[in-house]
């Protein structure tokens, strides 16, 4: 049966080649589409659970005890540590990513790999670094000097560079600029070493747990979300508590300089709506086109083969046999198209043929890829089964 | 022609499902092509706009800031940003004229901006030369400024017109080098256009110097860090819109391929009856062309009436990118590609011996 299916496959080679290409391009297109959508909404997905019309944004949460505020539901706080390196590259910040941030907003890497994939000693901190004047890159080891939060002392830590982050991306770090017309994503820093000149290192909370001491941090930006049932009076009370704490710590308060959270929240909704709206025509195009392509592939496959299968069935081949052959052919097509799509994604990410584009094969993209292939295989098998029914066999006309 | 119509009728009868799918997919391909074009143009425009805005630092002067005051500080800024600077733009107003400057600054010397003046069309005369700029000659060129040789007075200073630009609008615009500005003109806008991305230090110098000199009279536009991620997202959409076209083309090729395969028998019979190869190809091509033309026209009407407005709304296109020329070009390209591809396929099918053609289509 398998050999027969292969013979059939070779016999219809041109049809199969075009089908493989259509499937491969459809998979690649859906991968680009999904990756792009995920990338464009990453800050929104991170901020959404914390920002509503009642939230308060604190520019520098150092010395501010959020537990003193009433009816706090949750907080999203950047975690930045003051640190210097022995290499004289002007480093002064180490940004710490929580698991949540790593999952939703991992930094885009220019080179290197994920921190958790790098094996290092218990006393070595694995970090990513931005581009830097010292030319430090993946695999280099540096010494980072942190400062204790409790005593006046420097803590020297050996660090291994797992990768270099790309310029021009938003990282989970406070942006120093606050303006009344800022958008929700402006809360976090749009970082570029080329333009800003100062490098940063990024590490994860897991890695940081290798250091036993409490480290001195700076410029923590914090979004505080309150419970649904908070009254305006309680919110205002919290607001003034933050103002007092900020003034006590820094001598001034920044809370009032942010746009009202209600305005920020409305802007966020409008901005995301506009982003998603721009995807609607494209989603429609892709859905319709992929459906038509699948229909085309399936229909032509059956139009090509069923007449021939019917002759074979008269010669004794069961309907199940025909269904299996169709399924096997389509399986080969699907596997080939998946191989082409994966190779394309890998090659594109390595050699950047089409310029820099968002194209990754993560779990969602793989699910879509498998779904497209499964639909093609199952639909072909189903239609073959319908065409091979005994009642229809009688209608056979040998040309 | 009658034969072609009979062919179409028979095809619809014989390969009902595939033919309907072929027409639907062609119809969709045309609509997709227009949509993909709209998405491509819209994103490409926003990409260029965004890209350009990252390369400039600009300041707006809200109150009466005189050029005399500005002369005290601009060289300090230019000297600091010179390595990355492309050119700078100055916009000022006198009582009668609007004055603009596009100059470059290198090693203490000012020159005309090549980027701007390379394509300037002059009705008569010439541009002010680089030497004249640095010799501080009171020469200007502009639009609606009279004729070459005329003398014009701006804030008690006399200028000779050396060139006249072709009229593009009614207003009077004078192009003047920064070295010969009269002190009394009112400064409105100062923009630095960079060759390489401006650094935070460039911005800080720009902001510090202007704010020290003019305080609240000047508004400095916020510093922009180039958002590579936004550009990557736009690039991805552009690639997507091109890929959509590729899928549509492959799908049409697949469906036509099937029809061609099924036509082998008919071609063989025509050949047996004495029809020449060219004649057989023409019959096929006319049929494909008619079907494609009809579907393309219907697709165009549907898109024009229903989808175009939605596209312009969704992508905030202030100017419609769908001109009749664009539609015409897309349709011609679409029909040409189909005719060329199917002609190649028909030639391949008809190249074989009649007996082989007949044998191939018997199973």
XYZ file of C-alpha atoms in Angstrom:
762
model
C 0.000 0.000 0.000
C 2.782 2.405 0.990
C 4.697 1.709 -2.231
C 1.536 2.185 -4.250
C 0.862 5.480 -2.486
C 4.422 6.605 -3.277
C 3.957 5.651 -6.943
C 0.752 7.670 -6.964
C 2.580 10.564 -5.350
C 5.274 10.562 -8.029
C 2.648 10.278 -10.767
C 1.008 13.507 -9.575
C 4.301 15.203 -8.837
C 3.454 18.655 -10.295
C 0.211 18.860 -8.398
C 2.042 17.779 -5.250
C 4.851 20.295 -5.696
C 2.394 23.180 -6.043
C 0.358 21.889 -3.085
C 3.480 21.663 -0.924
C 4.395 25.247 -1.818
C 0.894 26.541 -1.139
C 0.827 24.804 2.232
C 4.344 25.962 3.095
C 3.606 29.589 2.192
C 0.321 29.413 4.154
C 2.175 28.104 7.211
C 4.887 30.749 6.904
C 2.298 33.499 6.456
C 0.341 32.378 9.511
C 3.587 32.179 11.533
C 4.552 35.730 10.540
C 1.037 36.979 11.223
C 0.780 35.430 14.688
C 4.316 36.419 15.730
C 3.697 39.968 14.605
C 0.441 40.235 16.495
C 2.074 38.811 19.634
C 4.955 41.272 19.329
C 2.754 44.277 18.713
C 0.607 43.599 21.757
C 3.270 42.470 24.212
C 3.385 45.642 26.326
C -0.417 45.733 26.350
C -0.650 42.115 27.503
C 1.854 42.808 30.263
C 0.248 46.023 31.496
C -3.424 45.120 31.009
C -3.937 43.206 34.292
C -2.485 46.139 36.245
C -3.696 49.277 34.541
C -7.259 50.430 34.829
C -8.951 53.790 35.336
C -8.222 53.743 39.073
C -4.567 52.663 39.016
C -1.734 54.846 40.236
C 1.635 55.022 38.485
C 4.651 55.727 40.647
C 7.740 56.921 38.843
C 10.303 55.968 41.439
C 9.039 53.433 43.943
C 12.280 53.342 45.935
C 11.397 53.781 49.597
C 7.693 53.514 48.946
C 5.935 50.852 50.900
C 3.019 49.752 48.747
C 1.694 47.583 51.591
C 0.708 50.801 53.418
C -1.865 51.529 50.714
C -5.355 50.162 51.154
C -7.233 47.760 48.868
C -4.261 47.022 46.608
C -5.054 44.172 44.223
C -1.688 43.791 42.510
C 1.366 45.738 41.420
C 3.689 45.673 38.457
C 7.082 47.037 39.338
C 10.272 47.286 37.347
C 13.238 45.898 39.175
C 16.416 47.777 38.433
C 19.639 47.390 40.368
C 22.478 49.817 40.501
C 25.537 48.034 39.196
C 28.874 48.816 37.580
C 31.277 46.694 35.639
C 35.048 46.461 35.852
C 35.304 46.965 32.091
C 34.802 50.771 32.075
C 31.900 50.631 29.637
C 29.726 53.068 31.557
C 27.346 50.406 32.853
C 25.138 51.466 35.740
C 21.929 49.424 35.519
C 21.037 45.785 35.825
C 17.404 45.113 34.924
C 15.766 42.103 36.531
C 13.016 40.271 34.620
C 10.378 38.313 36.492
C 8.972 35.078 35.047
C 5.857 36.945 33.955
C 7.861 39.563 32.073
C 10.114 36.918 30.539
C 7.071 35.069 29.284
C 5.262 38.060 27.798
C 8.014 40.501 26.918
C 11.338 38.703 26.482
C 14.016 40.942 24.981
C 14.838 40.564 21.294
C 18.343 39.212 20.968
C 20.917 40.196 18.422
C 22.904 37.075 19.239
C 23.121 34.431 21.933
C 20.470 32.380 23.659
C 17.993 32.265 26.513
C 19.448 32.734 29.986
C 17.926 29.513 31.330
C 19.588 27.509 28.573
C 23.063 28.564 29.646
C 24.805 26.371 32.187
C 26.892 28.283 34.689
C 28.381 27.861 38.140
C 26.318 28.561 41.225
C 28.210 31.782 41.845
C 28.022 33.045 38.253
C 25.170 35.286 37.192
C 23.977 34.674 33.628
C 23.040 37.950 31.925
C 22.235 39.539 28.604
C 24.036 42.716 27.724
C 23.206 45.512 25.338
C 25.621 46.630 22.655
C 28.490 48.329 24.401
C 31.631 50.306 23.758
C 33.781 47.528 25.241
C 32.755 45.047 22.557
C 31.520 42.552 25.149
C 29.513 39.785 23.535
C 28.139 36.279 24.023
C 30.338 33.992 26.077
C 32.395 36.789 27.664
C 32.745 36.911 31.437
C 32.596 40.185 33.351
C 32.599 41.247 36.966
C 29.569 43.204 38.112
C 29.725 45.405 41.193
C 26.388 45.612 42.994
C 25.716 47.586 46.140
C 24.159 46.265 49.289
C 20.802 47.750 50.225
C 21.449 47.328 53.920
C 25.130 48.117 54.438
C 27.666 50.294 52.683
C 29.531 47.671 50.760
C 30.118 46.511 47.206
C 29.201 42.992 46.166
C 31.341 41.637 43.341
C 29.621 39.038 41.184
C 31.037 37.078 38.261
C 28.680 37.253 35.261
C 28.527 35.257 32.062
C 27.021 36.900 28.991
C 24.347 34.685 27.409
C 23.505 37.081 24.589
C 23.395 40.626 23.284
C 20.059 42.437 23.132
C 19.089 44.400 20.045
C 18.753 48.173 19.930
C 15.416 49.960 19.516
C 13.190 47.742 21.649
C 11.084 48.329 24.715
C 12.643 46.775 27.764
C 11.121 46.351 31.215
C 12.939 49.323 32.634
C 11.735 52.763 33.709
C 11.736 55.449 31.120
C 12.922 58.698 32.622
C 10.696 60.901 30.500
C 7.171 61.637 31.664
C 4.873 63.742 29.569
C 1.210 64.551 29.747
C 0.570 62.999 26.333
C 2.449 59.774 26.967
C 0.958 56.431 25.975
C 0.751 53.328 28.128
C 3.782 51.748 26.476
C 5.874 54.840 27.185
C 5.948 53.706 30.818
C 8.763 51.398 29.800
C 11.995 52.404 28.205
C 12.528 52.324 24.471
C 16.167 51.412 24.649
C 18.899 51.925 22.099
C 22.564 51.877 23.015
C 23.416 53.554 19.719
C 21.331 56.568 20.660
C 21.523 56.600 24.435
C 25.131 55.615 24.893
C 24.787 53.820 28.241
C 24.712 50.010 28.249
C 22.469 47.814 30.407
C 22.542 44.218 31.543
C 19.431 42.105 31.984
C 19.039 39.056 34.132
C 16.190 36.999 35.579
C 14.839 36.692 39.115
C 15.976 33.062 39.220
C 19.522 34.085 38.399
C 19.461 36.885 40.937
C 18.502 34.422 43.662
C 22.134 33.218 43.405
C 23.075 36.393 45.292
C 22.063 36.041 48.911
C 22.173 39.705 49.849
C 19.580 42.408 49.319
C 20.834 44.695 46.564
C 20.426 48.415 46.110
C 17.960 49.352 43.409
C 16.945 52.530 41.621
C 14.183 54.178 39.584
C 11.568 51.502 40.078
C 8.466 52.328 38.095
C 5.352 50.846 39.602
C 1.742 50.476 38.535
C -0.577 49.886 41.482
C -3.967 48.384 40.756
C -6.690 48.655 43.368
C -9.588 46.372 44.070
C -12.830 46.903 42.163
C -14.695 48.103 45.255
C -12.315 50.944 46.106
C -14.108 54.274 46.551
C -12.847 57.543 45.117
C -12.076 58.757 48.653
C -9.984 55.681 49.389
C -8.199 56.064 46.081
C -7.429 59.711 46.814
C -6.220 58.764 50.270
C -3.830 56.263 48.691
C -2.787 58.861 46.185
C -1.782 61.329 48.890
C -0.018 58.588 50.856
C 2.137 57.959 47.779
C 2.777 61.686 47.360
C 3.859 61.942 51.015
C 6.102 58.891 50.793
C 7.684 60.154 47.570
C 8.317 63.572 49.047
C 9.816 62.011 52.157
C 12.136 59.830 50.078
C 13.014 61.968 47.055
C 11.981 65.456 48.108
C 9.375 65.686 45.344
C 6.488 63.663 43.951
C 6.068 62.495 40.378
C 2.604 60.960 40.695
C 0.818 64.086 39.566
C 3.025 64.545 36.523
C 1.682 61.404 34.856
C -1.468 61.676 32.813
C -4.570 60.579 34.739
C -4.748 56.783 34.813
C -8.250 57.042 33.381
C -6.860 58.882 30.369
C -3.936 56.454 30.095
C -6.321 53.511 30.306
C -8.639 54.939 27.652
C -5.637 55.689 25.434
C -4.428 52.136 25.921
C -7.768 50.710 24.870
C -7.974 53.009 21.857
C -4.403 52.258 20.825
C -4.844 48.485 21.042
C -8.180 48.709 19.253
C -6.509 50.614 16.455
C -3.657 48.063 16.265
C -6.079 45.141 16.177
C -8.312 46.919 13.644
C -5.358 47.119 11.296
C -5.090 43.359 11.474
C -8.742 42.710 10.674
C -8.488 43.035 6.871
C -5.320 40.963 6.893
C -6.919 38.280 9.068
C -9.862 38.180 6.695
C -7.574 37.924 3.671
C -5.538 35.136 5.198
C -8.489 33.115 6.449
C -10.311 33.299 3.130
C -7.197 32.652 1.099
C -6.026 29.707 3.169
C -9.563 28.230 3.095
C -9.747 28.607 -0.681
C -6.285 27.092 -1.033
C -7.191 24.130 1.161
C -10.409 23.661 -0.804
C -8.475 23.867 -4.059
C -5.869 21.335 -2.954
C -8.484 18.909 -1.626
C -10.882 19.219 -4.536
C -8.233 18.814 -7.191
C -6.674 15.905 -5.363
C -10.012 14.146 -5.431
C -10.890 15.189 -8.946
C -7.512 13.829 -10.047
C -7.657 10.550 -8.218
C -11.155 9.339 -7.499
C -11.897 8.270 -11.049
C -8.750 6.153 -10.966
C -9.491 4.806 -7.494
C -12.930 3.731 -8.598
C -11.397 1.593 -11.309
C -9.074 0.115 -8.723
C -11.960 -0.502 -6.358
C -13.742 -2.482 -9.068
C -10.546 -4.512 -9.271
C -10.861 -5.228 -5.554
C -9.338 -2.312 -3.669
C -11.395 -1.342 -0.642
C -12.687 2.202 -0.079
C -10.513 2.310 3.031
C -7.484 1.627 0.821
C -8.245 4.655 -1.346
C -8.764 6.798 1.736
C -5.421 5.608 3.139
C -3.587 6.381 -0.104
C -5.053 9.893 -0.190
C -4.217 10.395 3.471
C -0.670 9.167 2.934
C -0.116 11.482 -0.042
C -1.437 14.451 1.851
C 0.641 13.474 4.886
C 3.773 13.517 2.733
C 2.752 16.926 1.364
C 2.119 18.221 4.869
C 5.420 16.934 6.212
C 7.308 18.427 3.283
C 5.548 21.764 3.683
C 6.315 21.799 7.414
C 9.972 21.052 6.672
C 10.066 23.878 4.091
C 8.329 26.282 6.479
C 10.646 25.455 9.398
C 13.718 25.734 7.164
C 12.472 29.057 5.839
C 11.930 30.448 9.332
C 15.357 29.281 10.489
C 17.134 30.578 7.384
C 15.236 33.857 7.445
C 16.134 34.428 11.083
C 19.759 33.622 10.364
C 20.358 35.337 7.006
C 17.527 37.943 7.071
C 16.611 37.555 3.355
C 13.478 39.664 3.632
C 14.873 42.213 6.063
C 14.088 41.938 9.767
C 10.621 40.459 10.230
C 8.722 38.908 13.112
C 8.757 35.215 12.326
C 9.033 32.541 14.981
C 7.685 29.057 15.467
C 6.465 28.964 19.056
C 3.685 26.827 20.484
C 0.789 28.850 18.993
C 2.370 28.967 15.549
C 3.093 25.225 15.675
C -0.528 24.557 16.673
C -1.792 26.583 13.705
C 0.674 24.838 11.400
C -0.445 21.394 12.544
C -4.117 22.438 12.327
C -3.759 23.568 8.707
C -2.066 20.278 7.782
C -4.611 18.190 9.705
C -7.518 19.965 7.994
C -5.988 19.274 4.584
C -5.320 15.598 5.380
C -8.676 14.893 7.027
C -10.716 16.809 4.462
C -9.014 14.979 1.578
C -9.633 11.633 3.261
C -13.236 12.532 4.007
C -14.012 13.617 0.465
C -12.311 10.514 -0.954
C -14.432 8.408 1.388
C -17.605 10.153 0.180
C -16.639 9.699 -3.477
C -15.796 6.036 -2.941
C -19.202 5.120 -1.533
C -20.724 2.033 -3.270
C -23.658 4.038 -4.615
C -21.331 6.439 -6.330
C -19.138 3.691 -7.693
C -22.015 2.632 -9.908
C -21.902 5.976 -11.611
C -18.403 5.238 -12.812
C -17.721 6.167 -16.383
C -14.466 4.972 -17.789
C -13.323 7.500 -20.376
C -15.187 32.714 -30.520
C -18.201 30.418 -30.545
C -15.903 27.493 -29.849
C -14.424 29.330 -26.890
C -17.848 30.000 -25.392
C -18.843 26.350 -25.907
C -15.593 25.378 -24.177
C -16.404 27.547 -21.177
C -19.924 26.137 -20.995
C -18.651 22.545 -21.226
C -15.950 23.176 -18.641
C -18.501 24.510 -16.189
C -20.620 21.427 -16.760
C -17.786 18.916 -16.719
C -15.633 20.209 -13.824
C -18.361 22.013 -11.940
C -16.698 22.050 -8.499
C -13.237 22.940 -9.718
C -14.516 25.581 -12.123
C -16.631 27.273 -9.482
C -13.634 27.198 -7.148
C -11.461 28.576 -9.927
C -13.801 31.518 -10.481
C -14.210 32.136 -6.748
C -10.488 31.918 -6.153
C -9.749 34.259 -9.059
C -12.325 36.693 -7.768
C -10.764 36.534 -4.323
C -7.273 36.767 -5.780
C -8.179 40.076 -7.429
C -9.744 41.442 -4.236
C -6.761 40.178 -2.211
C -4.402 41.797 -4.678
C -6.067 45.191 -4.184
C -6.173 44.732 -0.420
C -2.565 43.610 -0.260
C -1.596 46.629 -2.367
C -3.462 48.921 0.066
C -1.818 47.337 3.094
C 1.588 47.471 1.424
C 1.291 51.167 0.495
C -0.158 52.181 3.839
C 2.513 50.426 5.896
C 5.306 51.460 3.583
C 4.277 55.104 3.911
C 4.097 54.924 7.713
C 7.468 53.161 7.771
C 9.103 55.936 5.750
C 7.377 58.637 7.761
C 8.446 57.097 11.056
C 11.967 56.420 9.843
C 12.426 60.019 8.719
C 11.057 61.474 11.957
C 13.715 59.608 13.962
C 16.470 61.448 12.155
C 15.491 64.954 13.118
C 15.572 67.242 16.111
C 13.297 70.221 15.893
C 12.481 73.348 17.803
C 9.513 75.689 17.410
C 9.695 79.284 18.504
C 6.435 80.422 19.974
C 7.078 84.115 20.550
C 8.946 86.767 18.663
C 12.459 85.386 18.644
C 14.659 87.475 16.376
C 17.373 86.062 14.192
C 19.857 88.366 15.904
C 19.399 86.424 19.164
C 19.595 83.069 17.401
C 22.911 83.966 15.738
C 24.516 83.874 19.167
C 23.884 80.194 19.725
C 23.394 78.154 16.576
C 27.086 77.546 15.835
C 27.516 75.983 19.283
C 24.834 73.432 18.420
C 26.135 72.818 14.901
C 29.699 72.261 16.089
C 28.556 69.624 18.578
C 26.349 67.636 16.198
C 28.414 68.115 13.019
C 29.723 64.518 12.643
C 26.207 63.114 12.311
C 24.450 66.093 10.760
C 23.126 66.034 7.209
C 21.691 69.523 6.945
C 19.695 72.013 8.967
C 16.491 73.819 8.141
C 15.515 77.253 9.261
C 12.177 78.923 8.776
C 11.752 82.615 9.460
C 9.316 85.382 8.580
C 9.728 89.004 7.701
C 6.869 91.398 7.101
C 6.646 90.507 3.402
C 8.434 87.232 2.951
C 8.775 83.695 4.210
C 12.427 82.777 4.407
C 13.837 79.246 4.423
C 17.326 77.844 4.705
C 18.655 74.399 3.846
C 22.345 74.492 4.659
C 25.008 71.997 5.603
C 27.766 72.696 8.074
C 31.230 71.170 7.827
C 34.461 72.351 9.458
C 33.136 75.820 10.110
C 31.884 76.310 6.527
C 28.289 76.471 5.329
C 27.165 74.959 2.047
C 23.870 74.397 0.248
C 22.203 71.112 1.149
C 22.813 68.720 -1.740
C 19.891 66.563 -0.707
C 17.434 69.441 -1.075
C 18.872 71.431 -3.950
C 19.876 68.532 -6.192
C 16.422 68.372 -7.748
C 15.461 72.060 -7.543
C 14.183 73.369 -10.871
C 14.953 76.995 -11.568
C 12.983 79.034 -14.051
C 15.920 81.366 -14.487
C 19.264 82.183 -12.915
C 21.174 79.988 -10.489
C 21.518 78.995 -6.872
C 23.721 80.902 -4.489
C 27.146 79.214 -4.566
C 28.916 77.763 -1.524
C 31.655 80.367 -1.895
C 29.084 83.187 -1.886
C 27.477 81.720 1.242
C 30.764 81.815 3.140
C 31.671 85.253 1.729
C 28.351 86.420 3.218
C 27.109 87.846 -0.079
C 23.552 89.088 0.108
C 22.259 86.852 -2.668
C 18.999 84.911 -2.586
C 16.871 82.773 -4.848
C 13.247 81.884 -4.431
C 9.747 81.573 -5.708
C 7.646 84.544 -6.848
C 10.485 86.939 -6.032
C 10.576 88.854 -9.317
C 13.384 88.363 -11.821
C 17.089 87.700 -11.716
C 18.952 90.891 -10.867
C 16.090 92.424 -8.888
C 16.929 93.908 -5.528
C 14.607 93.153 -2.609
C 14.615 94.667 0.833
C 14.181 92.492 3.911
C 14.290 94.172 7.324
C 16.406 97.068 6.077
C 18.907 94.817 4.316
C 19.174 94.664 0.513
C 19.383 91.329 -1.310
C 19.988 90.553 -4.958
C 17.890 87.818 -6.595
C 20.199 85.391 -8.432
C 17.678 82.679 -9.263
C 13.958 82.195 -9.648
C 12.278 78.858 -8.937
C 9.381 77.461 -10.917
C 6.098 78.538 -9.314
C 4.569 75.736 -7.294
C 2.207 77.801 -5.221
C 1.198 81.450 -4.891
C 3.243 82.382 -1.832
C 6.610 84.080 -1.884
C 9.435 81.966 -0.521
C 13.002 83.111 -0.318
C 15.911 80.712 0.022
C 18.621 82.441 1.973
C 21.941 81.243 3.404
C 22.225 81.362 7.177
C 25.249 83.635 6.924
C 23.347 86.637 5.598
C 20.110 86.713 7.587
C 18.958 90.153 8.700
C 18.786 90.395 12.488
C 15.194 91.600 12.462
C 13.421 88.558 10.923
C 11.281 86.458 13.227
C 12.430 82.893 13.733
C 9.763 80.204 13.634
C 11.336 76.789 13.251
C 14.812 75.253 13.475
C 15.324 71.625 12.463
C 18.434 69.479 12.389
C 18.300 66.615 9.903
C 20.778 63.885 10.691
C 22.596 61.442 8.474
C 23.048 58.998 11.356
C 20.614 58.667 14.246
C 20.971 61.607 16.646
C 22.297 60.537 20.033
C 20.904 61.527 23.398
C 23.945 63.798 23.783
C 23.054 65.616 20.535
C 19.552 66.141 21.850
C 20.785 67.342 25.208
C 23.079 69.905 23.571
C 20.267 71.052 21.260
C 17.818 71.364 24.137
C 20.224 72.927 26.614
C 21.541 75.600 24.269
C 18.122 76.633 22.947
C 16.390 76.553 26.324
C 19.206 78.537 27.950
C 18.928 81.178 25.255
C 15.178 81.352 24.749
C 13.606 79.758 27.836
C 9.883 79.323 27.450
C 9.833 80.943 24.028
C 11.053 77.688 22.507
C 9.387 74.278 22.385
C 11.719 71.398 21.753
C 10.163 68.324 20.247
C 10.637 65.181 22.327
C 13.644 63.005 21.649
C 12.783 59.931 19.659
C 14.551 56.642 20.107
C 14.136 54.707 16.904
C 11.678 51.926 17.625
C 13.156 49.068 15.628
C 10.359 46.781 16.783
C 7.764 49.007 15.165
C 9.734 48.977 11.935
C 10.088 45.195 12.114
C 6.312 44.876 12.615
C 5.666 47.102 9.596
C 8.203 45.147 7.557
C 6.484 41.897 8.545
C 3.127 43.205 7.332
C 4.695 44.263 4.038
C 6.179 40.768 3.585
C 2.776 39.301 4.511
C 0.966 41.331 1.886
C 3.446 40.162 -0.757
C 3.104 36.542 0.424
C -0.682 36.822 0.104
C -0.167 37.601 -3.579
C 2.137 34.579 -3.919
C -0.458 32.241 -2.359
C -3.195 33.610 -4.606
C -0.963 33.098 -7.673
C -0.030 29.536 -6.636
C -3.653 28.664 -6.025
C -4.722 29.990 -9.410
C -1.829 28.070 -10.997
C -2.977 24.884 -9.262
C -6.552 25.258 -10.483
C -5.575 26.191 -14.032
C -3.085 23.320 -13.992
C -5.943 20.947 -13.380
C -8.058 22.406 -16.193
C -5.026 22.188 -18.528
C -4.493 18.573 -17.595
C -8.104 17.776 -18.343
C -7.877 19.658 -21.629
C -5.213 17.302 -22.973
C -7.871 14.994 -24.393
C -9.658 17.845 -26.135
C -6.372 19.188 -27.472
C -5.526 15.738 -28.822
C -8.897 15.518 -30.575
C -8.428 19.012 -32.052
C -4.999 17.979 -33.240
C -6.355 14.803 -34.861
C -8.960 16.951 -36.637
C -6.145 19.036 -38.079
C -6.022 22.033 -35.744
C -2.568 23.596 -35.689
C -0.677 24.015 -32.426
C -0.961 27.800 -32.475
C -4.706 27.553 -33.039
C -5.087 25.162 -30.089
C -3.083 27.469 -27.837
C -5.100 30.523 -28.916
C -8.443 28.786 -28.202
C -7.242 27.951 -24.690
C -5.769 31.345 -23.987
C -8.840 33.271 -25.177
C -10.972 31.178 -22.845
C -8.656 31.781 -19.891
C -8.434 35.475 -20.739
C -12.232 35.877 -20.944
C -12.799 34.089 -17.625
C -10.007 36.074 -15.952
C -11.202 39.390 -17.372
C -14.780 38.804 -16.220
C -13.711 37.742 -12.718
C -11.185 40.588 -12.484
C -13.841 43.127 -13.490
C -16.352 41.765 -10.978
C -13.587 41.740 -8.323
C -12.725 45.354 -9.145
C -16.373 46.476 -8.882
C -16.857 44.671 -5.543
C -13.650 46.134 -4.164
C -14.346 49.650 -5.401
C -17.885 49.709 -4.048
C -17.484 47.820 -0.777
C -13.937 47.326 0.382
C -12.022 50.470 -0.629
C -13.740 52.722 1.897
C -13.166 50.200 4.684
C -9.494 49.980 3.773
C -9.084 53.757 3.775
C -10.877 53.954 7.132
C -8.924 51.158 8.805
C -5.523 52.381 7.647
C -6.292 56.100 8.160
C -5.286 56.956 4.634
C -5.735 60.683 4.309
C -5.174 60.444 0.571
C -6.691 57.484 -1.220
C -3.944 55.262 -2.535
C -6.365 53.634 -4.938
C -6.162 55.756 -8.057
C -7.607 54.525 -11.343
C -4.053 54.246 -12.697
C -3.129 51.976 -9.781
C -6.193 49.800 -10.392
C -5.483 49.674 -14.114
C -1.849 48.730 -13.599
C -2.701 46.007 -11.099
C -5.350 44.519 -13.365
C -3.073 44.588 -16.417
C -0.274 42.947 -14.421
C -2.665 40.351 -13.057
C -4.085 39.444 -16.473
C -0.654 39.452 -18.087
C 0.775 37.094 -15.456
C -2.122 34.699 -15.908
C -1.857 34.762 -19.704
C 1.926 34.291 -19.652
C 1.858 31.449 -17.113
C -1.003 29.588 -18.769
C 0.530 30.070 -22.230
C 3.696 28.387 -21.010
C 1.614 25.532 -19.547
C -0.424 25.183 -22.780
C 2.724 25.163 -24.904
C 4.165 22.389 -22.731
C 0.937 20.379 -22.995
C 0.743 20.821 -26.782
C 4.397 20.027 -27.411
C 3.847 16.310 -26.976
C 2.876 13.915 -29.722
C -0.854 13.556 -30.290
C -0.760 9.890 -29.291
C 1.012 10.672 -26.001
C -1.518 13.404 -25.229
C -4.377 11.003 -25.827
C -2.744 8.217 -23.823
C -1.956 10.470 -20.845
C -5.536 11.580 -20.453
C -7.108 8.173 -20.751
C -6.482 7.347 -17.051
